[in-house]
Amino acid sequence: MFQELASHNDDFRRLLEKGYAVALDSNHLVVRDIPYLNGEGELRIGTIVAKLEFIDQVRVTQTDHQVFFAGSVPYGLDGKPIPNLGGGSTSITLSEACSDVVVQRSFSNKPMATGRFADFFDKVESYVAIISGPAMEAHGVTPYTFRFVEEASTDSVFKFHDTLTSRAEISDLAAKFKDDVIAVIGLGGTGAYLLDFLGKTPVREIRAFDLDPYHVHNAFRSPGRLEPTELGKSKAAVYGGRYENFRTGLSVTPAFIDASCHDEVDGVTFAFVSVDRGSSRAGIFDLLISKGIPFIDVGMGLNRKRGPINGLLRTTYYSAAHGEEVREKGLAPLTDDPDDIYRTNIQISELNALNACLAVIRFKQLRGFYFEDAPYYQLVMEVGDCKTAGELELGED
């Protein structure tokens, strides 16, 4: 991968040609074989790690002037810590391919003349001069080993580089989704936003289902731009086309899911149910509970009793262990309500998006990505006062 990028980024090419032991890992530039002195003047070898940001598939740029360092505090020839390095103790998560690189600190040494480095070559050269200069003089060593370093395999589900995950230093949390196979049942207003949010989550596979066609009203409560040629096509074709260039592991099927659809959800680890008919919901619940698949059901109950629209947004979690017990509480309607204004007042994309947000946040809490203060199985939010209320889970799963 690094060799490929070196053909499009002159600074990477120059690093290779000078002999640095360079590699890429988790959207970081990794430069091994960096010599430095410890407090006793002994030779030690460390690694410089720098965040990078992909402009497109082959061009990269810097995020800031700082670097990370795998090693102890570097010392000068005078036996004192090298000054003006700034930073402090820290750690970041790299892949298994970089298990030998244990970041212990960060350095911050901004170029005085310009305030920023020209490119990665300039950045690495500057830090090497500061960190390695004393060791190079005392021991006659250099960081130019021309060593080829095997890089981590690229197994991302995304077709574009997810640089923000590494920049925010949450790669370890993102890895919690790597084995998930998610079903999204229903691609109406809320379901469309569920697909959008989950499509940008690094789950292994997403299976979405909806049999209905895509009409004008769908454009008013779904993400993305409207192409006139999409109107009249199936929602499956429209949404499949919108996201197929963004990630792998996505299938959007024009199908109605009911209690008989065992094959469609085989292997699913979690499901989201977003349908507006209680009768349809009942069959889907039968299917998921019978197969022991945990799921979240979303819904809205809106009315105009006070003039302006008010009502509740609901997110209900049915765990594999307690799904039937939660169902028996009657929190989600399993019959059709002809008086629900949501079925006619459909241009409310902000509520659809918010309902989807609450559901995805709850799922990510269950996976340990977000902090969870209390394990709610039922969360409702009233539109009128924007307050939420929840009910705690029935027991440990």
PDB file of N, CA and C in Angstrom, residues 44-139:
ATOM      1  N   ARG A  44      19.057   3.414  21.857  1.00  0.00           N
ATOM      2  CA  ARG A  44      17.748   2.791  21.828  1.00  0.00           C
ATOM      3  C   ARG A  44      17.121   3.035  20.456  1.00  0.00           C
ATOM      4  N   ILE A  45      16.162   2.198  20.095  1.00  0.00           N
ATOM      5  CA  ILE A  45      15.483   2.315  18.797  1.00  0.00           C
ATOM      6  C   ILE A  45      13.995   2.522  19.038  1.00  0.00           C
ATOM      7  N   GLY A  46      13.447   3.561  18.449  1.00  0.00           N
ATOM      8  CA  GLY A  46      12.031   3.861  18.596  1.00  0.00           C
ATOM      9  C   GLY A  46      11.325   3.944  17.256  1.00  0.00           C
ATOM     10  N   THR A  47      10.090   4.414  17.286  1.00  0.00           N
ATOM     11  CA  THR A  47       9.272   4.532  16.079  1.00  0.00           C
ATOM     12  C   THR A  47       8.502   5.839  16.120  1.00  0.00           C
ATOM     13  N   ILE A  48       8.508   6.546  15.016  1.00  0.00           N
ATOM     14  CA  ILE A  48       7.697   7.751  14.862  1.00  0.00           C
ATOM     15  C   ILE A  48       6.383   7.360  14.178  1.00  0.00           C
ATOM     16  N   VAL A  49       5.281   7.858  14.706  1.00  0.00           N
ATOM     17  CA  VAL A  49       3.959   7.598  14.142  1.00  0.00           C
ATOM     18  C   VAL A  49       3.272   8.944  13.921  1.00  0.00           C
ATOM     19  N   ALA A  50       2.720   9.154  12.739  1.00  0.00           N
ATOM     20  CA  ALA A  50       2.041  10.418  12.425  1.00  0.00           C
ATOM     21  C   ALA A  50       0.685  10.142  11.797  1.00  0.00           C
ATOM     22  N   LYS A  51      -0.311  10.874  12.221  1.00  0.00           N
ATOM     23  CA  LYS A  51      -1.637  10.751  11.610  1.00  0.00           C
ATOM     24  C   LYS A  51      -1.607  11.303  10.194  1.00  0.00           C
ATOM     25  N   LEU A  52      -2.405  10.689   9.345  1.00  0.00           N
ATOM     26  CA  LEU A  52      -2.546  11.213   7.988  1.00  0.00           C
ATOM     27  C   LEU A  52      -4.015  11.237   7.602  1.00  0.00           C
ATOM     28  N   GLU A  53      -4.313  12.057   6.634  1.00  0.00           N
ATOM     29  CA  GLU A  53      -5.684  12.185   6.129  1.00  0.00           C
ATOM     30  C   GLU A  53      -5.678  11.963   4.623  1.00  0.00           C
ATOM     31  N   PHE A  54      -6.581  11.103   4.156  1.00  0.00           N
ATOM     32  CA  PHE A  54      -6.686  10.851   2.727  1.00  0.00           C
ATOM     33  C   PHE A  54      -7.536  11.934   2.066  1.00  0.00           C
ATOM     34  N   ILE A  55      -6.974  12.558   1.036  1.00  0.00           N
ATOM     35  CA  ILE A  55      -7.730  13.508   0.228  1.00  0.00           C
ATOM     36  C   ILE A  55      -8.679  12.745  -0.691  1.00  0.00           C
ATOM     37  N   ASP A  56      -8.159  11.692  -1.289  1.00  0.00           N
ATOM     38  CA  ASP A  56      -8.951  10.770  -2.093  1.00  0.00           C
ATOM     39  C   ASP A  56      -8.339   9.387  -1.904  1.00  0.00           C
ATOM     40  N   GLN A  57      -8.487   8.513  -2.856  1.00  0.00           N
ATOM     41  CA  GLN A  57      -7.996   7.148  -2.681  1.00  0.00           C
ATOM     42  C   GLN A  57      -6.476   7.038  -2.713  1.00  0.00           C
ATOM     43  N   VAL A  58      -5.789   8.009  -3.295  1.00  0.00           N
ATOM     44  CA  VAL A  58      -4.336   7.863  -3.474  1.00  0.00           C
ATOM     45  C   VAL A  58      -3.523   9.052  -2.989  1.00  0.00           C
ATOM     46  N   ARG A  59      -4.167  10.146  -2.610  1.00  0.00           N
ATOM     47  CA  ARG A  59      -3.421  11.314  -2.154  1.00  0.00           C
ATOM     48  C   ARG A  59      -3.674  11.550  -0.676  1.00  0.00           C
ATOM     49  N   VAL A  60      -2.603  11.907   0.058  1.00  0.00           N
ATOM     50  CA  VAL A  60      -2.699  12.098   1.500  1.00  0.00           C
ATOM     51  C   VAL A  60      -2.172  13.471   1.885  1.00  0.00           C
ATOM     52  N   THR A  61      -2.555  13.914   3.072  1.00  0.00           N
ATOM     53  CA  THR A  61      -2.058  15.172   3.616  1.00  0.00           C
ATOM     54  C   THR A  61      -1.917  15.033   5.123  1.00  0.00           C
ATOM     55  N   GLN A  62      -1.282  16.016   5.750  1.00  0.00           N
ATOM     56  CA  GLN A  62      -1.086  16.002   7.194  1.00  0.00           C
ATOM     57  C   GLN A  62      -2.330  16.518   7.911  1.00  0.00           C
ATOM     58  N   THR A  63      -2.474  16.121   9.168  1.00  0.00           N
ATOM     59  CA  THR A  63      -3.548  16.668   9.995  1.00  0.00           C
ATOM     60  C   THR A  63      -3.046  17.776  10.902  1.00  0.00           C
ATOM     61  N   ASP A  64      -1.779  17.695  11.330  1.00  0.00           N
ATOM     62  CA  ASP A  64      -1.194  18.718  12.196  1.00  0.00           C
ATOM     63  C   ASP A  64       0.325  18.564  12.183  1.00  0.00           C
ATOM     64  N   HIS A  65       1.007  19.276  13.049  1.00  0.00           N
ATOM     65  CA  HIS A  65       2.474  19.250  13.091  1.00  0.00           C
ATOM     66  C   HIS A  65       3.010  18.252  14.112  1.00  0.00           C
ATOM     67  N   GLN A  66       2.145  17.538  14.810  1.00  0.00           N
ATOM     68  CA  GLN A  66       2.571  16.662  15.896  1.00  0.00           C
ATOM     69  C   GLN A  66       2.870  15.251  15.403  1.00  0.00           C
ATOM     70  N   VAL A  67       3.613  14.498  16.226  1.00  0.00           N
ATOM     71  CA  VAL A  67       3.851  13.076  15.974  1.00  0.00           C
ATOM     72  C   VAL A  67       3.711  12.320  17.285  1.00  0.00           C
ATOM     73  N   PHE A  68       3.548  11.001  17.170  1.00  0.00           N
ATOM     74  CA  PHE A  68       3.614  10.106  18.315  1.00  0.00           C
ATOM     75  C   PHE A  68       4.975   9.413  18.300  1.00  0.00           C
ATOM     76  N   PHE A  69       5.352   8.869  19.456  1.00  0.00           N
ATOM     77  CA  PHE A  69       6.651   8.198  19.534  1.00  0.00           C
ATOM     78  C   PHE A  69       6.529   6.942  20.381  1.00  0.00           C
ATOM     79  N   ALA A  70       6.989   5.829  19.815  1.00  0.00           N
ATOM     80  CA  ALA A  70       7.081   4.570  20.563  1.00  0.00           C
ATOM     81  C   ALA A  70       8.504   4.471  21.087  1.00  0.00           C
ATOM     82  N   GLY A  71       8.672   4.758  22.344  1.00  0.00           N
ATOM     83  CA  GLY A  71       9.993   4.769  22.961  1.00  0.00           C
ATOM     84  C   GLY A  71       9.963   5.603  24.225  1.00  0.00           C
ATOM     85  N   SER A  72      11.068   5.600  24.945  1.00  0.00           N
ATOM     86  CA  SER A  72      11.166   6.394  26.161  1.00  0.00           C
ATOM     87  C   SER A  72      11.578   7.821  25.813  1.00  0.00           C
ATOM     88  N   VAL A  73      11.777   8.643  26.821  1.00  0.00           N
ATOM     89  CA  VAL A  73      12.170  10.037  26.592  1.00  0.00           C
ATOM     90  C   VAL A  73      13.551  10.079  25.943  1.00  0.00           C
ATOM     91  N   PRO A  74      13.719  10.745  24.818  1.00  0.00           N
ATOM     92  CA  PRO A  74      15.039  10.834  24.182  1.00  0.00           C
ATOM     93  C   PRO A  74      15.912  11.900  24.863  1.00  0.00           C
ATOM     94  N   TYR A  75      17.211  11.569  24.983  1.00  0.00           N
ATOM     95  CA  TYR A  75      18.152  12.467  25.660  1.00  0.00           C
ATOM     96  C   TYR A  75      19.180  12.991  24.670  1.00  0.00           C
ATOM     97  N   GLY A  76      19.790  14.129  25.047  1.00  0.00           N
ATOM     98  CA  GLY A  76      20.854  14.709  24.254  1.00  0.00           C
ATOM     99  C   GLY A  76      22.217  14.242  24.717  1.00  0.00           C
ATOM    100  N   LEU A  77      23.252  14.742  24.061  1.00  0.00           N
ATOM    101  CA  LEU A  77      24.615  14.367  24.424  1.00  0.00           C
ATOM    102  C   LEU A  77      25.004  14.875  25.811  1.00  0.00           C
ATOM    103  N   ASP A  78      24.296  15.872  26.303  1.00  0.00           N
ATOM    104  CA  ASP A  78      24.577  16.415  27.633  1.00  0.00           C
ATOM    105  C   ASP A  78      23.929  15.617  28.752  1.00  0.00           C
ATOM    106  N   GLY A  79      23.251  14.518  28.417  1.00  0.00           N
ATOM    107  CA  GLY A  79      22.607  13.692  29.429  1.00  0.00           C
ATOM    108  C   GLY A  79      21.298  14.249  29.944  1.00  0.00           C
ATOM    109  N   LYS A  80      20.747  15.232  29.254  1.00  0.00           N
ATOM    110  CA  LYS A  80      19.481  15.834  29.656  1.00  0.00           C
ATOM    111  C   LYS A  80      18.422  15.537  28.591  1.00  0.00           C
ATOM    112  N   PRO A  81      17.143  15.474  28.991  1.00  0.00           N
ATOM    113  CA  PRO A  81      16.091  15.268  27.992  1.00  0.00           C
ATOM    114  C   PRO A  81      16.159  16.336  26.910  1.00  0.00           C
ATOM    115  N   ILE A  82      15.954  15.937  25.665  1.00  0.00           N
ATOM    116  CA  ILE A  82      15.983  16.884  24.555  1.00  0.00           C
ATOM    117  C   ILE A  82      14.873  17.918  24.752  1.00  0.00           C
ATOM    118  N   PRO A  83      15.216  19.209  24.739  1.00  0.00           N
ATOM    119  CA  PRO A  83      14.209  20.237  24.999  1.00  0.00           C
ATOM    120  C   PRO A  83      13.338  20.521  23.776  1.00  0.00           C
ATOM    121  N   ASN A  84      12.265  21.264  24.027  1.00  0.00           N
ATOM    122  CA  ASN A  84      11.390  21.808  22.976  1.00  0.00           C
ATOM    123  C   ASN A  84      10.655  20.741  22.170  1.00  0.00           C
ATOM    124  N   LEU A  85      10.438  19.587  22.782  1.00  0.00           N
ATOM    125  CA  LEU A  85       9.644  18.568  22.090  1.00  0.00           C
ATOM    126  C   LEU A  85       8.166  18.625  22.468  1.00  0.00           C
ATOM    127  N   GLY A  86       7.851  19.230  23.603  1.00  0.00           N
ATOM    128  CA  GLY A  86       6.453  19.375  23.990  1.00  0.00           C
ATOM    129  C   GLY A  86       5.748  18.041  24.119  1.00  0.00           C
ATOM    130  N   GLY A  87       4.433  18.064  23.884  1.00  0.00           N
ATOM    131  CA  GLY A  87       3.653  16.821  23.961  1.00  0.00           C
ATOM    132  C   GLY A  87       3.584  16.279  25.372  1.00  0.00           C
ATOM    133  N   GLY A  88       3.449  14.964  25.483  1.00  0.00           N
ATOM    134  CA  GLY A  88       3.342  14.307  26.776  1.00  0.00           C
ATOM    135  C   GLY A  88       2.984  12.858  26.611  1.00  0.00           C
ATOM    136  N   SER A  89       2.736  12.181  27.728  1.00  0.00           N
ATOM    137  CA  SER A  89       2.412  10.762  27.695  1.00  0.00           C
ATOM    138  C   SER A  89       1.058  10.542  27.024  1.00  0.00           C
ATOM    139  N   THR A  90       0.989   9.530  26.173  1.00  0.00           N
ATOM    140  CA  THR A  90      -0.253   9.192  25.494  1.00  0.00           C
ATOM    141  C   THR A  90      -0.129   7.800  24.911  1.00  0.00           C
ATOM    142  N   SER A  91      -1.205   7.283  24.375  1.00  0.00           N
ATOM    143  CA  SER A  91      -1.188   5.989  23.693  1.00  0.00           C
ATOM    144  C   SER A  91      -2.214   6.019  22.579  1.00  0.00           C
ATOM    145  N   ILE A  92      -1.984   5.223  21.538  1.00  0.00           N
ATOM    146  CA  ILE A  92      -2.943   5.072  20.455  1.00  0.00           C
ATOM    147  C   ILE A  92      -3.028   3.594  20.104  1.00  0.00           C
ATOM    148  N   THR A  93      -4.076   3.222  19.403  1.00  0.00           N
ATOM    149  CA  THR A  93      -4.281   1.829  19.030  1.00  0.00           C
ATOM    150  C   THR A  93      -3.953   1.636  17.554  1.00  0.00           C
ATOM    151  N   LEU A  94      -3.006   0.741  17.283  1.00  0.00           N
ATOM    152  CA  LEU A  94      -2.680   0.355  15.916  1.00  0.00           C
ATOM    153  C   LEU A  94      -3.112  -1.094  15.704  1.00  0.00           C
ATOM    154  N   SER A  95      -2.928  -1.619  14.516  1.00  0.00           N
ATOM    155  CA  SER A  95      -3.369  -2.978  14.213  1.00  0.00           C
ATOM    156  C   SER A  95      -2.375  -4.006  14.739  1.00  0.00           C
ATOM    157  N   GLU A  96      -2.750  -5.271  14.594  1.00  0.00           N
ATOM    158  CA  GLU A  96      -1.886  -6.362  15.030  1.00  0.00           C
ATOM    159  C   GLU A  96      -0.555  -6.355  14.284  1.00  0.00           C
ATOM    160  N   ALA A  97      -0.554  -5.869  13.052  1.00  0.00           N
ATOM    161  CA  ALA A  97       0.686  -5.800  12.279  1.00  0.00           C
ATOM    162  C   ALA A  97       1.698  -4.859  12.915  1.00  0.00           C
ATOM    163  N   CYS A  98       1.227  -3.965  13.767  1.00  0.00           N
ATOM    164  CA  CYS A  98       2.112  -3.025  14.471  1.00  0.00           C
ATOM    165  C   CYS A  98       2.156  -3.330  15.961  1.00  0.00           C
ATOM    166  N   SER A  99       2.056  -4.601  16.310  1.00  0.00           N
ATOM    167  CA  SER A  99       2.106  -4.964  17.729  1.00  0.00           C
ATOM    168  C   SER A  99       3.452  -4.639  18.368  1.00  0.00           C
ATOM    169  N   ASP A 100       4.483  -4.487  17.532  1.00  0.00           N
ATOM    170  CA  ASP A 100       5.805  -4.117  18.051  1.00  0.00           C
ATOM    171  C   ASP A 100       5.919  -2.630  18.329  1.00  0.00           C
ATOM    172  N   VAL A 101       4.951  -1.853  17.903  1.00  0.00           N
ATOM    173  CA  VAL A 101       4.989  -0.396  18.077  1.00  0.00           C
ATOM    174  C   VAL A 101       4.031  -0.012  19.199  1.00  0.00           C
ATOM    175  N   VAL A 102       4.588   0.318  20.343  1.00  0.00           N
ATOM    176  CA  VAL A 102       3.776   0.698  21.504  1.00  0.00           C
ATOM    177  C   VAL A 102       4.009   2.184  21.766  1.00  0.00           C
ATOM    178  N   VAL A 103       3.077   3.004  21.309  1.00  0.00           N
ATOM    179  CA  VAL A 103       3.212   4.450  21.472  1.00  0.00           C
ATOM    180  C   VAL A 103       3.109   4.818  22.944  1.00  0.00           C
ATOM    181  N   GLN A 104       4.062   5.639  23.391  1.00  0.00           N
ATOM    182  CA  GLN A 104       4.096   6.035  24.788  1.00  0.00           C
ATOM    183  C   GLN A 104       3.948   7.536  25.004  1.00  0.00           C
ATOM    184  N   ARG A 105       4.207   8.316  23.946  1.00  0.00           N
ATOM    185  CA  ARG A 105       4.177   9.764  24.132  1.00  0.00           C
ATOM    186  C   ARG A 105       3.950  10.455  22.792  1.00  0.00           C
ATOM    187  N   SER A 106       3.641  11.729  22.872  1.00  0.00           N
ATOM    188  CA  SER A 106       3.509  12.560  21.676  1.00  0.00           C
ATOM    189  C   SER A 106       4.525  13.687  21.745  1.00  0.00           C
ATOM    190  N   PHE A 107       4.913  14.196  20.585  1.00  0.00           N
ATOM    191  CA  PHE A 107       5.824  15.325  20.496  1.00  0.00           C
ATOM    192  C   PHE A 107       5.167  16.428  19.683  1.00  0.00           C
ATOM    193  N   SER A 108       5.451  17.654  20.033  1.00  0.00           N
ATOM    194  CA  SER A 108       4.900  18.808  19.333  1.00  0.00           C
ATOM    195  C   SER A 108       5.999  19.849  19.171  1.00  0.00           C
ATOM    196  N   ASN A 109       6.589  19.897  17.993  1.00  0.00           N
ATOM    197  CA  ASN A 109       7.657  20.853  17.704  1.00  0.00           C
ATOM    198  C   ASN A 109       7.341  21.512  16.366  1.00  0.00           C
ATOM    199  N   LYS A 110       6.719  22.680  16.446  1.00  0.00           N
ATOM    200  CA  LYS A 110       6.264  23.377  15.239  1.00  0.00           C
ATOM    201  C   LYS A 110       7.423  24.150  14.610  1.00  0.00           C
ATOM    202  N   PRO A 111       7.590  24.084  13.301  1.00  0.00           N
ATOM    203  CA  PRO A 111       8.637  24.868  12.636  1.00  0.00           C
ATOM    204  C   PRO A 111       8.456  26.359  12.912  1.00  0.00           C
ATOM    205  N   MET A 112       9.497  27.012  13.383  1.00  0.00           N
ATOM    206  CA  MET A 112       9.387  28.418  13.771  1.00  0.00           C
ATOM    207  C   MET A 112       9.177  29.319  12.563  1.00  0.00           C
ATOM    208  N   ALA A 113       9.811  29.014  11.450  1.00  0.00           N
ATOM    209  CA  ALA A 113       9.762  29.906  10.295  1.00  0.00           C
ATOM    210  C   ALA A 113       8.383  29.943   9.647  1.00  0.00           C
ATOM    211  N   THR A 114       7.755  28.776   9.479  1.00  0.00           N
ATOM    212  CA  THR A 114       6.496  28.695   8.727  1.00  0.00           C
ATOM    213  C   THR A 114       5.291  28.311   9.574  1.00  0.00           C
ATOM    214  N   GLY A 115       5.531  27.691  10.729  1.00  0.00           N
ATOM    215  CA  GLY A 115       4.424  27.249  11.575  1.00  0.00           C
ATOM    216  C   GLY A 115       3.830  25.927  11.160  1.00  0.00           C
ATOM    217  N   ARG A 116       4.273  25.358  10.038  1.00  0.00           N
ATOM    218  CA  ARG A 116       3.778  24.056   9.597  1.00  0.00           C
ATOM    219  C   ARG A 116       4.818  23.414   8.693  1.00  0.00           C
ATOM    220  N   PHE A 117       4.773  22.093   8.633  1.00  0.00           N
ATOM    221  CA  PHE A 117       5.689  21.363   7.772  1.00  0.00           C
ATOM    222  C   PHE A 117       5.179  21.370   6.336  1.00  0.00           C
ATOM    223  N   ALA A 118       6.101  21.372   5.407  1.00  0.00           N
ATOM    224  CA  ALA A 118       5.725  21.400   3.997  1.00  0.00           C
ATOM    225  C   ALA A 118       5.020  20.117   3.587  1.00  0.00           C
ATOM    226  N   ASP A 119       5.489  18.970   4.107  1.00  0.00           N
ATOM    227  CA  ASP A 119       4.906  17.675   3.772  1.00  0.00           C
ATOM    228  C   ASP A 119       5.431  16.644   4.767  1.00  0.00           C
ATOM    229  N   PHE A 120       5.121  15.373   4.549  1.00  0.00           N
ATOM    230  CA  PHE A 120       5.551  14.333   5.486  1.00  0.00           C
ATOM    231  C   PHE A 120       7.070  14.153   5.478  1.00  0.00           C
ATOM    232  N   PHE A 121       7.694  14.326   4.346  1.00  0.00           N
ATOM    233  CA  PHE A 121       9.154  14.213   4.304  1.00  0.00           C
ATOM    234  C   PHE A 121       9.788  15.281   5.186  1.00  0.00           C
ATOM    235  N   ASP A 122       9.337  16.506   5.060  1.00  0.00           N
ATOM    236  CA  ASP A 122       9.828  17.605   5.884  1.00  0.00           C
ATOM    237  C   ASP A 122       9.578  17.320   7.369  1.00  0.00           C
ATOM    238  N   LYS A 123       8.413  16.779   7.663  1.00  0.00           N
ATOM    239  CA  LYS A 123       8.033  16.500   9.055  1.00  0.00           C
ATOM    240  C   LYS A 123       8.923  15.426   9.663  1.00  0.00           C
ATOM    241  N   VAL A 124       9.098  14.307   8.970  1.00  0.00           N
ATOM    242  CA  VAL A 124       9.914  13.212   9.490  1.00  0.00           C
ATOM    243  C   VAL A 124      11.371  13.650   9.630  1.00  0.00           C
ATOM    244  N   GLU A 125      11.897  14.332   8.623  1.00  0.00           N
ATOM    245  CA  GLU A 125      13.282  14.794   8.674  1.00  0.00           C
ATOM    246  C   GLU A 125      13.522  15.711   9.870  1.00  0.00           C
ATOM    247  N   SER A 126      12.579  16.589  10.149  1.00  0.00           N
ATOM    248  CA  SER A 126      12.732  17.525  11.262  1.00  0.00           C
ATOM    249  C   SER A 126      12.765  16.800  12.602  1.00  0.00           C
ATOM    250  N   TYR A 127      11.815  15.893  12.820  1.00  0.00           N
ATOM    251  CA  TYR A 127      11.781  15.177  14.094  1.00  0.00           C
ATOM    252  C   TYR A 127      12.968  14.218  14.234  1.00  0.00           C
ATOM    253  N   VAL A 128      13.390  13.595  13.140  1.00  0.00           N
ATOM    254  CA  VAL A 128      14.548  12.701  13.196  1.00  0.00           C
ATOM    255  C   VAL A 128      15.804  13.487  13.584  1.00  0.00           C
ATOM    256  N   ALA A 129      15.965  14.672  13.017  1.00  0.00           N
ATOM    257  CA  ALA A 129      17.129  15.488  13.365  1.00  0.00           C
ATOM    258  C   ALA A 129      17.160  15.792  14.862  1.00  0.00           C
ATOM    259  N   ILE A 130      15.998  16.071  15.439  1.00  0.00           N
ATOM    260  CA  ILE A 130      15.933  16.407  16.862  1.00  0.00           C
ATOM    261  C   ILE A 130      16.124  15.170  17.734  1.00  0.00           C
ATOM    262  N   ILE A 131      15.390  14.094  17.416  1.00  0.00           N
ATOM    263  CA  ILE A 131      15.386  12.896  18.266  1.00  0.00           C
ATOM    264  C   ILE A 131      16.639  12.063  18.063  1.00  0.00           C
ATOM    265  N   SER A 132      17.042  11.879  16.809  1.00  0.00           N
ATOM    266  CA  SER A 132      18.123  10.943  16.490  1.00  0.00           C
ATOM    267  C   SER A 132      19.493  11.597  16.391  1.00  0.00           C
ATOM    268  N   GLY A 133      19.536  12.917  16.259  1.00  0.00           N
ATOM    269  CA  GLY A 133      20.823  13.585  16.092  1.00  0.00           C
ATOM    270  C   GLY A 133      21.872  13.179  17.109  1.00  0.00           C
ATOM    271  N   PRO A 134      21.574  13.221  18.397  1.00  0.00           N
ATOM    272  CA  PRO A 134      22.579  12.829  19.392  1.00  0.00           C
ATOM    273  C   PRO A 134      23.029  11.377  19.251  1.00  0.00           C
ATOM    274  N   ALA A 135      22.095  10.452  18.965  1.00  0.00           N
ATOM    275  CA  ALA A 135      22.458   9.038  18.816  1.00  0.00           C
ATOM    276  C   ALA A 135      23.295   8.821  17.569  1.00  0.00           C
ATOM    277  N   MET A 136      22.978   9.522  16.502  1.00  0.00           N
ATOM    278  CA  MET A 136      23.748   9.392  15.270  1.00  0.00           C
ATOM    279  C   MET A 136      25.183   9.860  15.481  1.00  0.00           C
ATOM    280  N   GLU A 137      25.359  10.922  16.257  1.00  0.00           N
ATOM    281  CA  GLU A 137      26.703  11.424  16.534  1.00  0.00           C
ATOM    282  C   GLU A 137      27.465  10.524  17.496  1.00  0.00           C
ATOM    283  N   ALA A 138      26.772  10.029  18.530  1.00  0.00           N
ATOM    284  CA  ALA A 138      27.461   9.245  19.563  1.00  0.00           C
ATOM    285  C   ALA A 138      27.748   7.819  19.122  1.00  0.00           C
ATOM    286  N   HIS A 139      26.887   7.223  18.318  1.00  0.00           N
ATOM    287  CA  HIS A 139      27.014   5.802  17.991  1.00  0.00           C
ATOM    288  C   HIS A 139      27.199   5.533  16.500  1.00  0.00           C
TER     289      HIS A 139
END
